[in-house]
Amino acid sequence: MNRVFNFSAGPSMLPLSVLEKAASELVCYGESGMSVMEMSHRSPDYEAIIKDAEAMLRKLMNIPDNYKVLFLQGGASTQFAAVPMNLIKRTGKADYAVSGQFSGKAFKEAQKLGYDVKCIATTKDDNFDHVPVITKDMIRPDAAYLHICFNNTIYGTKYGYIPDTGDIPLVADLSSCIISEPIDVSKFGVIYAGAQKNMAPAGLTLVIVREDLLDYAEEKMPTMLEWKTMAENDSMYNTPPCYTIYMAKLVYEWILSIGGLDVMKEMNEKKAKVLYDYLDSQDYYIAPVKADSRSMMNVTFVTGDADLDKKFASEAGKAGLKNLKGHRSVGGMRASIYNAMPYEGVEALVAFMKEFAKNNPKK
Amino acid sequence: MNRVFNFSAGPSMLPLSVLEKAASELVCYGESGMSVMEMSHRSPDYEAIIKDAEAMLRKLMNIPDNYKVLFLQGGASTQFAAVPMNLIKRTGKADYAVSGQFSGKAFKEAQKLGYDVKCIATTKDDNFDHVPVITKDMIRPDAAYLHICFNNTIYGTKYGYIPDTGDIPLVADLSSCIISEPIDVSKFGVIYAGAQKNMAPAGLTLVIVREDLLDYAEEKMPTMLEWKTMAENDSMYNTPPCYTIYMAKLVYEWILSIGGLDVMKEMNEKKAKVLYDYLDSQDYYIAPVKADSRSMMNVTFVTGDADLDKKFASEAGKAGLKNLKGHRSVGGMRASIYNAMPYEGVEALVAFMKEFAKNNPKK
């Protein structure tokens, strides 16, 4: 098997050992006589899997007991609607910081639903090359929550700090940085994340919600979007995405086996450093993101010449470095180096970048 | 490997050849150098998979060109909200027939959302032992749609006919009978189905919707629940449940390879006949469902003695016939014999039933 280095922003690489384990027990799981894909979600075998997945994630992220862990469907995009529908009744209005495309979508979704929402900070005028500085006084004192997107996949930025929102619950989309490093869950009211970047295949959405925030759901909202209903039913109000949860469990198990999120962070920092150090050491490629907002997961760069960018992505692909083309909305290149990207992948990328720069002098 | 016969109502058995193929290419798909689980949903490799899945399903079900096929998340339970949110604006009110638990949930969800909905027929007073007879004059002439659940998993009933609703769109939940036999799609306005019974692992929801019904969505509804948005984005408004769609494709491929839905129906009829013929030939077990409403997919029966029922499910499990316990809301036994259940499984079940009756005389 000729395995490539896949720099896709998501769905993205999974650890090889996880894929191999999944393949080895796909047809028959343990002594069950069936595939995990075939198990009733109410069977003891499957209940053990989903309970283990939750227990492992709680251990990994050190999730306090007063937070519920929900395994849902629909992606972060569904949570863009679920967040205001579950929370806005707390006070009747909510604030948003817009630091890129997905936080913008979250804000627009709340507007579309007719809610009183305000964008209190945005870096749009700077092409989102950094995240906003948010201080408590910027937030409306009677906001039901402040919503942020912690890591901006498309622009390659990340909050280098957790905004202090005082008593106002902080709601954060962590889709592209969840379980990449330790994070203090107690600083958040709600954390949510699509699984398809660091956690599992696509089709699973994680919601971590503080228990006291479960009591504000709209009456006239889809039951399937109610966090409280899902919490009361241990994510099994209806059939959950069973196999994808099992895959997440294998990924959690893998991270625990290598030493947890402290070790994961070290590994991720090391990978990101190689890439950023190289970018800072030369002037063929430009890294548009301001230093204090650089993402550890998504590293963006351009040559400054759209044709060269195109050639870069194409030739890299042929060299086994896949999906380096930037998002269609911004162009350039983007290397997504999530947990499962090996160090060797980043080394190979830097080597390719050097070679490409040498072989393709700018006019 | 000691493979069991799994009579689970869903998630349920998948064809062994499908599981084996999935296992063989889980780590590396074709020449891609990666797992399908790792593919960007915007990559040519993955786009080929989802396009093939749709093309195969269209061929299998003979879906007319003026119907859109959507691959969504959230289960049929999410569609219980999506149906009225997408359609009720057509006239402002809608009608429901309640033939079991899930059609009841669909009706209640529409009520919860505050809509003017009416239950025009129910067989609740008969413990749902048959489906209602629905005639055109029972439906409000200005109903936006009539909603039915075509096969009732829990009670083991199925509509033996497609209700004639005239110009009023018929909306049907086909979760537990989809692709089990040919069905005339043109008689429906909308068909939807959770995948985890006949189609794929849990985490995928199929919606087949007539194009002229895409224009009635509420303004203030979650974007992710809008069929039109999903149709305009070929089910990729956000990241779809990529791997589960790939699994569905393998299942469609399998059915096409054995001859399509005509052959599938023959096989399913043969399995159901063995079981119903035995039930009709003896008086130890009672089959509560009226003859004209019998489901080909879910066969329910009781001994009439709750202790014996319990013993039956337990001993059957030990004999490799798993998940025969009826739904917790009705008790008794239920054998779900979906597409992937081999004929040998039903034979083994009947043999076990005979043996059990002999060894456990009623007092």
XYZ file of C-alpha atoms in Angstrom:
726
model
C 0.000 0.000 0.000
C 1.267 3.389 -1.038
C -0.106 5.650 1.669
C -0.088 9.373 0.838
C 0.240 12.369 3.154
C -3.232 13.848 3.090
C -3.339 17.545 4.054
C -7.115 17.777 3.614
C -8.915 20.236 5.910
C -11.526 17.609 6.675
C -12.444 14.854 6.354
C -8.788 14.218 6.976
C -6.171 11.696 7.982
C -6.862 9.116 10.647
C -4.092 7.287 12.495
C -2.970 4.263 10.471
C -3.136 2.013 13.535
C -6.772 3.050 14.050
C -7.666 2.263 10.454
C -5.924 -1.096 10.687
C -7.726 -2.001 13.888
C -11.069 -0.966 12.392
C -10.395 -3.047 9.285
C -9.388 -6.075 11.337
C -12.648 -6.122 13.310
C -15.017 -4.674 10.727
C -16.644 -7.990 9.766
C -16.770 -9.379 13.276
C -16.322 -7.476 16.541
C -14.866 -9.552 19.364
C -17.133 -12.431 20.303
C -20.282 -10.664 19.097
C -20.632 -12.576 15.843
C -21.408 -9.360 13.986
C -19.973 -6.059 12.777
C -20.250 -2.954 14.958
C -22.163 -1.566 11.948
C -24.868 -4.188 12.517
C -25.290 -3.856 16.272
C -28.513 -2.676 17.808
C -27.720 0.578 19.591
C -29.626 -0.866 22.580
C -27.458 -4.002 22.798
C -25.002 -4.493 25.676
C -22.084 -4.757 23.223
C -22.857 -1.386 21.686
C -23.713 0.294 24.962
C -20.240 -0.631 26.169
C -18.733 1.038 23.098
C -20.570 4.363 23.444
C -19.996 4.444 27.219
C -16.276 3.785 26.700
C -16.108 6.493 24.067
C -17.583 9.020 26.477
C -15.403 7.898 29.391
C -12.257 8.131 27.273
C -13.141 11.583 25.981
C -13.891 12.785 29.519
C -10.496 11.517 30.630
C -8.706 12.953 27.618
C -10.228 16.445 27.923
C -10.626 16.375 31.689
C -14.305 17.292 31.307
C -15.883 18.396 34.619
C -18.789 16.338 35.960
C -21.271 19.167 35.496
C -20.870 18.971 31.717
C -22.838 16.615 29.471
C -21.182 14.946 26.505
C -23.446 14.457 23.480
C -22.728 12.447 20.342
C -24.961 13.932 17.658
C -25.421 14.211 13.915
C -25.668 17.085 11.460
C -22.262 18.699 11.693
C -21.286 22.039 13.204
C -23.619 23.622 10.651
C -26.599 22.129 12.476
C -25.262 23.532 15.739
C -25.245 27.004 14.150
C -29.039 26.764 14.528
C -29.100 24.625 17.661
C -26.987 27.082 19.684
C -29.462 29.990 19.628
C -32.479 27.667 19.744
C -31.126 26.089 22.937
C -29.719 29.168 24.632
C -31.113 32.499 23.542
C -34.152 32.280 25.824
C -31.725 32.787 28.723
C -31.872 36.548 28.069
C -33.347 37.045 24.608
C -30.217 38.175 22.762
C -26.742 36.918 21.946
C -23.347 38.156 20.766
C -21.007 36.792 18.130
C -17.391 37.357 17.147
C -16.751 36.783 13.447
C -13.225 35.591 12.726
C -13.769 33.707 9.480
C -16.252 31.908 7.309
C -17.771 29.489 9.804
C -18.217 31.979 12.626
C -19.835 34.213 9.985
C -22.174 31.393 9.026
C -23.061 30.782 12.678
C -23.920 34.479 13.063
C -25.990 34.559 9.863
C -27.893 31.426 10.866
C -28.951 33.057 14.134
C -30.045 36.141 12.164
C -31.978 33.991 9.694
C -33.835 32.416 12.600
C -34.956 35.906 13.565
C -32.970 36.329 16.755
C -31.541 39.514 18.246
C -27.857 38.863 17.660
C -24.961 41.281 17.425
C -21.521 40.944 15.927
C -19.318 42.503 18.608
C -15.997 41.962 16.856
C -14.746 40.963 13.430
C -11.460 40.953 11.553
C -13.137 40.888 8.157
C -11.505 44.140 7.043
C -8.122 42.500 7.486
C -9.146 39.444 5.470
C -9.312 37.515 8.717
C -5.518 37.410 9.012
C -5.862 37.407 12.795
C -8.517 36.803 15.433
C -10.148 39.678 17.290
C -9.138 40.755 20.777
C -12.262 40.252 22.881
C -12.652 41.871 26.278
C -15.538 41.549 28.681
C -16.719 45.136 28.184
C -17.370 44.493 24.485
C -20.051 41.910 25.260
C -23.594 43.091 25.976
C -24.118 42.465 29.704
C -27.451 40.795 28.997
C -26.202 38.567 26.181
C -27.311 34.940 26.545
C -23.884 33.865 25.316
C -20.870 34.883 23.263
C -20.184 32.661 20.260
C -16.715 32.234 18.783
C -15.012 29.839 16.384
C -11.801 28.916 18.166
C -9.774 27.736 15.183
C -10.545 29.064 11.722
C -9.849 26.243 9.278
C -10.019 28.301 6.108
C -7.809 31.223 7.196
C -5.442 29.262 9.399
C -6.007 31.324 12.530
C -6.676 30.406 16.123
C -7.438 32.224 19.349
C -4.223 32.263 21.350
C -6.309 32.887 24.463
C -9.715 31.986 25.863
C -11.765 35.198 25.979
C -12.827 36.152 29.488
C -16.605 36.530 29.287
C -17.286 36.690 33.012
C -20.679 35.182 33.795
C -21.753 35.114 30.176
C -21.432 31.607 28.774
C -18.767 31.256 26.114
C -19.919 29.027 23.231
C -17.156 27.815 20.943
C -16.931 25.873 17.713
C -13.810 23.748 18.135
C -14.303 21.626 15.002
C -10.773 22.011 13.716
C -8.782 21.985 16.942
C -10.632 19.697 19.346
C -8.381 17.225 21.188
C -5.270 18.694 19.561
C -4.070 20.022 22.931
C -5.381 20.362 26.495
C -8.048 23.021 26.940
C -9.794 24.201 30.107
C -13.373 23.067 29.456
C -14.613 24.904 32.547
C -13.997 28.227 30.783
C -16.721 27.364 28.262
C -20.473 27.064 28.530
C -20.704 24.974 25.369
C -18.090 23.402 23.120
C -19.120 21.773 19.873
C -17.200 20.179 17.046
C -17.701 18.240 13.856
C -15.697 15.036 14.171
C -14.208 14.839 10.696
C -10.962 16.667 11.387
C -9.347 15.337 14.547
C -11.771 12.781 15.865
C -13.463 10.380 13.450
C -14.919 10.086 9.955
C -17.598 12.627 8.984
C -21.100 12.148 10.385
C -20.579 12.755 14.077
C -20.919 16.021 16.003
C -19.700 16.403 19.535
C -21.450 18.784 21.962
C -20.123 19.396 25.469
C -22.590 21.488 27.433
C -22.711 22.742 31.005
C -25.763 21.288 32.726
C -27.255 24.592 33.854
C -27.518 25.624 30.199
C -29.912 22.822 29.300
C -33.030 24.629 30.466
C -33.465 27.354 27.872
C -34.594 25.491 24.767
C -37.303 27.017 22.597
C -40.589 25.192 22.750
C -41.174 25.201 19.015
C -37.875 23.738 17.916
C -37.048 20.360 16.356
C -36.757 17.806 19.166
C -33.634 16.383 17.547
C -31.859 19.716 18.052
C -32.661 19.915 21.780
C -29.532 19.286 23.821
C -31.605 18.478 26.912
C -33.532 15.728 25.144
C -30.283 14.257 23.903
C -28.657 14.553 27.343
C -31.598 12.858 29.047
C -31.385 9.996 26.570
C -27.589 9.572 26.651
C -27.412 10.614 22.972
C -29.848 7.793 22.123
C -33.159 9.571 21.717
C -33.043 7.998 18.281
C -30.406 5.790 16.645
C -27.035 7.535 16.964
C -24.311 7.313 14.283
C -23.078 4.122 15.953
C -20.124 3.184 13.810
C -18.712 6.699 13.645
C -18.857 6.856 17.441
C -16.957 3.567 17.531
C -14.303 5.110 15.247
C -14.056 8.117 17.590
C -13.531 5.694 20.462
C -10.600 4.119 18.602
C -9.108 7.574 18.066
C -9.510 8.517 21.751
C -7.909 5.211 22.681
C -4.965 5.977 20.391
C -4.373 9.403 21.945
C -4.576 7.961 25.462
C -2.106 5.248 24.444
C 0.498 7.787 23.337
C 0.143 9.806 26.547
C -2.932 12.000 26.241
C -3.348 15.600 25.140
C -0.087 16.886 26.658
C 1.873 14.581 24.398
C -0.482 15.262 21.493
C 0.177 18.981 21.900
C 3.944 18.468 21.894
C 3.707 16.461 18.705
C 1.439 19.027 17.057
C 3.619 21.962 18.131
C 6.666 20.236 16.737
C 4.966 19.700 13.384
C 3.662 23.263 13.182
C 7.051 24.683 14.196
C 8.858 22.970 11.317
C 6.460 24.524 8.874
C 6.253 28.013 10.387
C 10.031 28.140 10.961
C 10.594 27.391 7.325
C 7.984 29.964 6.238
C 9.657 32.602 8.439
C 13.131 31.788 7.095
C 12.534 32.572 3.423
C 10.616 34.983 1.209
C 9.376 32.817 -1.647
C 6.228 31.847 0.260
C 4.146 34.306 2.238
C 2.327 33.230 5.412
C -0.566 35.720 5.656
C -1.572 35.052 9.251
C -0.289 37.347 12.025
C 2.079 35.574 14.403
C -0.157 35.682 17.496
C -3.104 34.156 15.638
C -1.384 31.262 13.914
C -3.232 27.962 13.916
C -1.408 24.812 14.964
C -3.748 22.763 12.764
C -4.158 24.679 9.504
C -1.145 26.439 8.032
C -1.887 28.769 5.116
C 0.605 30.234 2.655
C 0.755 31.696 -0.863
C 3.430 32.312 -3.447
C 1.804 35.592 -4.400
C 1.228 34.263 -7.919
C -2.042 32.417 -8.524
C -0.560 30.344 -11.367
C 2.359 29.232 -9.209
C -0.060 28.369 -6.385
C -1.990 26.179 -8.781
C 1.173 24.512 -10.030
C 2.324 23.948 -6.455
C -0.831 22.108 -5.412
C -0.835 20.050 -8.575
C 2.833 18.999 -8.384
C 2.642 18.350 -4.649
C -0.296 16.054 -5.320
C 1.746 14.077 -7.812
C 4.490 13.783 -5.176
C 2.051 12.180 -2.704
C 1.297 15.376 -0.763
C -2.456 15.624 -1.302
C -5.086 18.323 -0.861
C -2.797 21.305 -0.326
C -4.991 23.641 -2.355
C -6.425 26.408 -0.186
C -10.175 26.740 0.320
C -11.964 27.879 -2.849
C -12.933 31.139 -1.147
C -9.345 32.276 -0.429
C -7.031 30.425 -2.841
C -3.334 29.790 -2.112
C -2.264 26.757 -0.148
C -3.321 25.239 3.125
C -1.631 22.410 4.956
C -3.945 20.850 7.515
C -1.738 19.028 9.961
C -4.178 17.474 12.393
C -3.330 14.919 15.062
C -3.038 12.040 12.613
C -0.594 13.743 10.248
C 2.806 12.198 10.987
C 5.878 14.376 11.501
C 7.328 12.830 8.358
C 4.478 14.325 6.366
C 5.427 17.852 7.407
C 9.098 17.166 6.728
C 8.211 15.906 3.276
C 6.120 19.019 2.675
C 8.929 21.393 3.657
C 11.368 19.486 1.459
C 8.913 19.768 -1.429
C 8.437 23.502 -0.798
C 12.184 24.096 -0.975
C 12.495 22.117 -4.165
C 9.519 23.865 -5.740
C 10.870 27.308 -4.871
C 14.222 26.423 -6.431
C 12.660 25.047 -9.608
C 10.109 27.789 -10.078
C 11.796 31.155 -9.690
C 9.381 34.088 -9.670
C 9.507 36.461 -12.602
C -15.558 -16.303 12.625
C -18.828 -17.456 14.152
C -21.349 -15.217 12.453
C -24.754 -15.049 14.159
C -28.199 -14.454 12.661
C -29.036 -10.961 13.854
C -32.780 -10.216 13.901
C -32.268 -6.664 15.212
C -34.832 -4.074 14.083
C -32.040 -1.625 13.258
C -29.143 -1.158 13.071
C -29.294 -4.582 11.516
C -27.528 -7.104 9.350
C -25.507 -6.060 6.344
C -24.615 -8.463 3.550
C -21.451 -10.381 4.435
C -19.931 -9.691 1.016
C -20.444 -5.942 1.589
C -18.735 -6.092 4.982
C -15.852 -8.068 3.522
C -15.383 -5.629 0.663
C -15.499 -2.668 3.076
C -12.926 -4.331 5.333
C -10.628 -5.116 2.417
C -10.481 -1.495 1.242
C -10.903 0.291 4.571
C -7.247 1.258 4.990
C -6.658 2.126 1.363
C -9.275 2.712 -1.315
C -8.158 1.773 -4.817
C -5.216 3.905 -5.969
C -6.114 6.810 -3.682
C -3.480 6.124 -1.017
C -6.055 6.743 1.731
C -9.199 5.419 3.377
C -12.617 6.575 2.164
C -12.971 7.802 5.763
C -10.127 10.262 5.154
C -11.213 11.657 1.805
C -12.145 15.266 1.362
C -15.783 15.313 0.336
C -14.739 17.731 -2.432
C -12.139 15.361 -3.892
C -12.710 13.688 -7.283
C -12.397 10.228 -5.662
C -15.157 10.950 -3.188
C -17.366 12.789 -5.675
C -17.304 9.643 -7.807
C -18.488 7.604 -4.814
C -21.448 9.811 -3.906
C -22.465 10.228 -7.573
C -22.321 6.457 -8.063
C -24.381 5.927 -4.919
C -27.086 8.225 -6.237
C -27.006 6.747 -9.744
C -27.286 3.203 -8.371
C -30.186 4.112 -6.094
C -31.984 5.854 -8.962
C -31.580 2.738 -11.082
C -32.605 0.413 -8.268
C -35.760 2.337 -7.326
C -36.456 3.661 -10.819
C -36.635 7.205 -9.421
C -38.172 9.673 -11.917
C -35.992 12.597 -13.081
C -38.199 15.166 -11.364
C -37.265 13.802 -7.947
C -34.165 14.868 -6.000
C -32.191 12.342 -3.987
C -30.681 13.710 -0.766
C -28.166 12.006 1.526
C -28.653 13.642 4.930
C -28.012 13.164 8.635
C -30.191 13.093 11.724
C -32.375 10.050 11.166
C -36.068 9.859 10.365
C -36.652 11.638 13.699
C -35.119 14.794 12.238
C -37.400 14.488 9.233
C -40.393 14.440 11.591
C -39.617 18.165 12.015
C -38.241 18.769 8.531
C -41.400 17.517 6.790
C -43.785 20.192 8.124
C -41.060 22.875 8.077
C -40.483 22.215 4.374
C -44.037 21.618 3.239
C -46.770 23.051 5.408
C -46.550 26.508 3.844
C -48.083 24.965 0.729
C -51.521 25.363 2.327
C -50.987 25.957 6.050
C -52.217 22.604 7.383
C -51.386 18.937 7.061
C -52.895 15.510 7.742
C -51.410 12.437 9.374
C -52.327 8.781 9.655
C -51.075 7.176 12.857
C -50.357 3.460 12.465
C -47.740 2.962 15.168
C -45.106 4.593 17.310
C -43.086 6.414 14.683
C -46.027 7.828 12.753
C -47.313 8.962 16.161
C -44.007 10.672 16.858
C -44.082 12.381 13.466
C -47.575 13.701 14.221
C -46.610 14.892 17.713
C -43.497 16.633 16.405
C -45.597 18.651 13.947
C -47.967 19.540 16.822
C -45.032 20.541 19.031
C -43.833 22.885 16.297
C -47.207 24.591 16.506
C -48.653 23.526 13.183
C -52.272 22.898 12.259
C -52.141 19.131 11.839
C -54.892 16.564 12.038
C -54.818 12.836 12.613
C -57.268 11.560 10.007
C -56.915 7.861 10.799
C -55.426 5.683 13.491
C -55.563 2.037 14.536
C -54.470 2.789 18.088
C -57.644 1.296 19.589
C -56.706 -2.038 18.010
C -53.160 -1.931 19.372
C -51.975 -1.116 15.867
C -52.589 -4.696 14.722
C -53.352 -3.414 11.220
C -52.909 -0.256 9.190
C -55.809 2.105 8.512
C -57.759 2.129 5.276
C -57.234 5.602 3.861
C -59.474 7.000 1.172
C -59.215 10.361 -0.551
C -62.351 11.768 1.086
C -60.796 11.367 4.550
C -58.033 13.888 3.750
C -58.721 17.590 4.159
C -58.880 18.967 0.589
C -56.564 21.815 1.562
C -53.984 19.657 3.370
C -50.401 20.422 2.368
C -49.676 16.702 2.506
C -50.707 13.394 4.027
C -48.024 11.731 6.148
C -47.862 7.977 6.677
C -45.326 5.485 7.970
C -45.363 2.746 5.340
C -43.916 -0.101 7.422
C -44.311 -0.090 11.191
C -41.180 -1.699 12.629
C -42.447 -2.123 16.169
C -45.866 -3.639 15.395
C -44.836 -5.549 12.289
C -47.426 -3.997 9.992
C -47.207 -2.552 6.531
C -49.527 -0.790 4.111
C -50.542 -3.381 1.554
C -51.477 -0.526 -0.788
C -50.350 3.013 -1.591
C -53.117 5.368 -0.427
C -54.634 7.384 -3.269
C -54.306 10.988 -2.153
C -55.187 12.603 -5.469
C -53.345 15.904 -5.866
C -52.314 16.022 -2.221
C -48.663 14.978 -1.855
C -48.187 11.695 -0.018
C -45.222 11.837 2.384
C -44.004 8.477 3.629
C -41.469 7.230 6.128
C -40.033 4.101 4.520
C -37.239 3.543 7.047
C -37.909 -0.134 7.584
C -38.934 -1.234 4.096
C -36.946 0.918 1.673
C -35.356 -1.053 -1.189
C -36.935 -4.292 0.027
C -39.147 -4.461 -3.078
C -40.027 -2.265 -6.067
C -42.239 0.709 -5.241
C -43.768 3.306 -7.549
C -41.947 6.465 -6.434
C -44.180 8.641 -8.612
C -47.099 7.956 -6.260
C -45.266 9.845 -3.478
C -44.405 13.499 -2.971
C -41.662 12.694 -0.486
C -40.091 9.434 0.663
C -37.642 9.423 3.541
C -35.809 6.697 5.399
C -33.166 6.157 8.022
C -30.492 3.951 6.473
C -29.800 1.620 9.374
C -32.252 -1.122 8.477
C -31.933 -2.013 4.811
C -29.344 0.371 3.451
C -26.243 1.118 5.480
C -24.929 1.607 9.023
C -26.731 4.220 11.158
C -25.972 7.888 10.487
C -27.464 8.388 7.033
C -30.965 9.545 6.135
C -32.313 9.321 2.624
C -34.837 11.871 1.335
C -36.411 11.541 -2.120
C -38.448 14.641 -2.893
C -40.424 15.788 -5.926
C -38.892 19.005 -7.245
C -42.064 21.082 -7.148
C -42.223 20.515 -3.374
C -38.920 22.300 -2.713
C -40.403 25.794 -2.678
C -42.395 25.847 0.555
C -39.710 25.949 3.250
C -40.269 28.156 6.287
C -37.981 31.163 6.394
C -37.096 30.777 10.050
C -35.974 27.178 9.996
C -32.532 25.618 10.414
C -30.736 25.774 7.065
C -29.525 22.228 7.543
C -33.126 20.992 7.520
C -34.005 22.737 4.244
C -34.376 20.178 1.476
C -33.947 22.860 -1.185
C -30.578 23.960 0.205
C -29.429 20.360 0.299
C -30.747 19.711 -3.222
C -29.008 22.776 -4.623
C -25.751 21.641 -3.048
C -26.005 17.974 -4.080
C -26.211 16.969 -0.379
C -22.899 18.782 0.239
C -23.981 22.072 1.783
C -21.728 20.910 4.600
C -19.686 17.728 5.019
C -21.984 14.751 4.422
C -21.657 11.419 6.305
C -19.164 10.317 3.642
C -18.287 6.824 4.780
C -21.868 5.814 5.516
C -22.823 6.938 1.997
C -19.990 4.770 0.670
C -21.422 1.814 2.645
C -24.861 2.502 1.138
C -23.252 2.458 -2.290
C -21.820 -1.005 -1.590
C -25.279 -2.198 -0.528
C -26.920 -0.764 -3.674
C -24.209 -2.446 -5.742
C -24.942 -5.766 -4.027
C -28.676 -5.568 -4.763
C -28.024 -4.644 -8.391
C -25.613 -7.566 -8.659
C -28.245 -10.085 -7.562
C -30.822 -8.704 -9.997
C -32.331 -5.568 -8.461
C -35.499 -5.075 -6.458
C -37.613 -7.675 -8.276
C -35.229 -10.394 -7.153
C -34.862 -8.796 -3.722
C -38.648 -8.910 -3.318
C -38.782 -12.587 -4.294
C -36.117 -13.382 -1.716
C -37.853 -11.350 0.974
C -41.270 -12.831 0.217
C -39.815 -16.329 0.420
C -38.281 -15.589 3.843
C -41.463 -14.005 5.222
C -43.618 -16.850 3.858
C -41.643 -19.518 5.725
C -42.203 -17.660 8.965
C -45.858 -16.704 8.466
C -46.743 -20.164 7.102
C -45.326 -21.722 10.236
C -47.130 -19.218 12.456
C -50.420 -19.980 10.691
C -49.930 -23.742 10.979
C -49.792 -24.020 14.771
C -51.312 -22.473 17.875
C -48.383 -22.244 20.302
C -47.348 -18.843 18.969
C -49.788 -16.069 18.169
C -49.144 -13.615 15.339
C -51.100 -10.510 16.373
C -51.044 -8.682 13.033
C -54.064 -8.960 10.716
C -53.284 -10.824 7.505
C -53.704 -7.877 5.121
C -51.319 -5.682 7.128
C -48.437 -8.103 7.641
C -44.980 -6.672 7.214
C -42.475 -8.516 5.025
C -39.634 -7.052 7.111
C -40.697 -7.278 10.766
C -42.580 -10.363 11.918
C -44.065 -10.137 15.404
C -45.356 -13.009 17.537
C -46.027 -13.878 21.181
C -46.537 -17.050 23.178
C -49.188 -15.348 25.290
C -47.050 -15.855 28.392
C -44.578 -13.073 29.218
C -42.236 -15.459 31.044
C -42.105 -17.806 28.096
C -41.488 -14.874 25.748
C -38.525 -13.861 27.878
C -37.180 -17.404 27.925
C -37.613 -17.636 24.163
C -35.531 -14.534 23.425
C -32.872 -15.590 25.892
C -32.500 -19.166 24.621
C -32.662 -18.090 20.997
C -29.809 -15.694 21.689
C -27.707 -18.517 23.079
C -28.454 -20.508 19.922
C -27.048 -17.700 17.733
C -30.428 -16.138 16.879
C -29.912 -12.642 18.278
C -32.183 -9.718 19.127
C -35.537 -11.466 18.860
C -36.983 -9.629 21.827
C -39.848 -7.370 20.801
C -39.681 -3.617 21.254
C -39.784 -2.586 24.909
C -43.120 -0.835 24.335
C -44.969 -3.979 23.154
C -43.067 -7.029 24.443
C -43.216 -10.457 22.798
C -40.908 -11.332 19.943
C -39.997 -9.643 16.703
C -37.933 -11.102 13.904
C -36.616 -8.386 11.625
C -35.761 -10.099 8.380
C -34.395 -7.300 6.230
C -32.657 -7.714 2.870
C -29.399 -8.930 4.402
C -30.947 -11.706 6.512
C -30.194 -14.954 4.692
C -32.916 -17.532 4.056
C -30.970 -19.895 6.304
C -31.509 -17.487 9.199
C -35.290 -17.760 8.897
C -35.095 -21.530 8.529
C -32.989 -21.708 11.672
C -35.501 -19.511 13.485
C -38.476 -21.705 12.529
C -36.563 -24.825 13.592
C -35.808 -23.160 16.913
C -39.433 -22.110 17.367
C -40.620 -25.716 16.847
C -38.068 -27.058 19.289
C -38.901 -24.406 21.876
C -42.644 -25.108 21.631
C -42.009 -28.815 22.122
C -39.731 -28.292 25.126
C -41.853 -25.653 26.835
C -45.458 -26.816 26.942
C -47.871 -24.186 28.191
C -49.588 -24.809 31.490
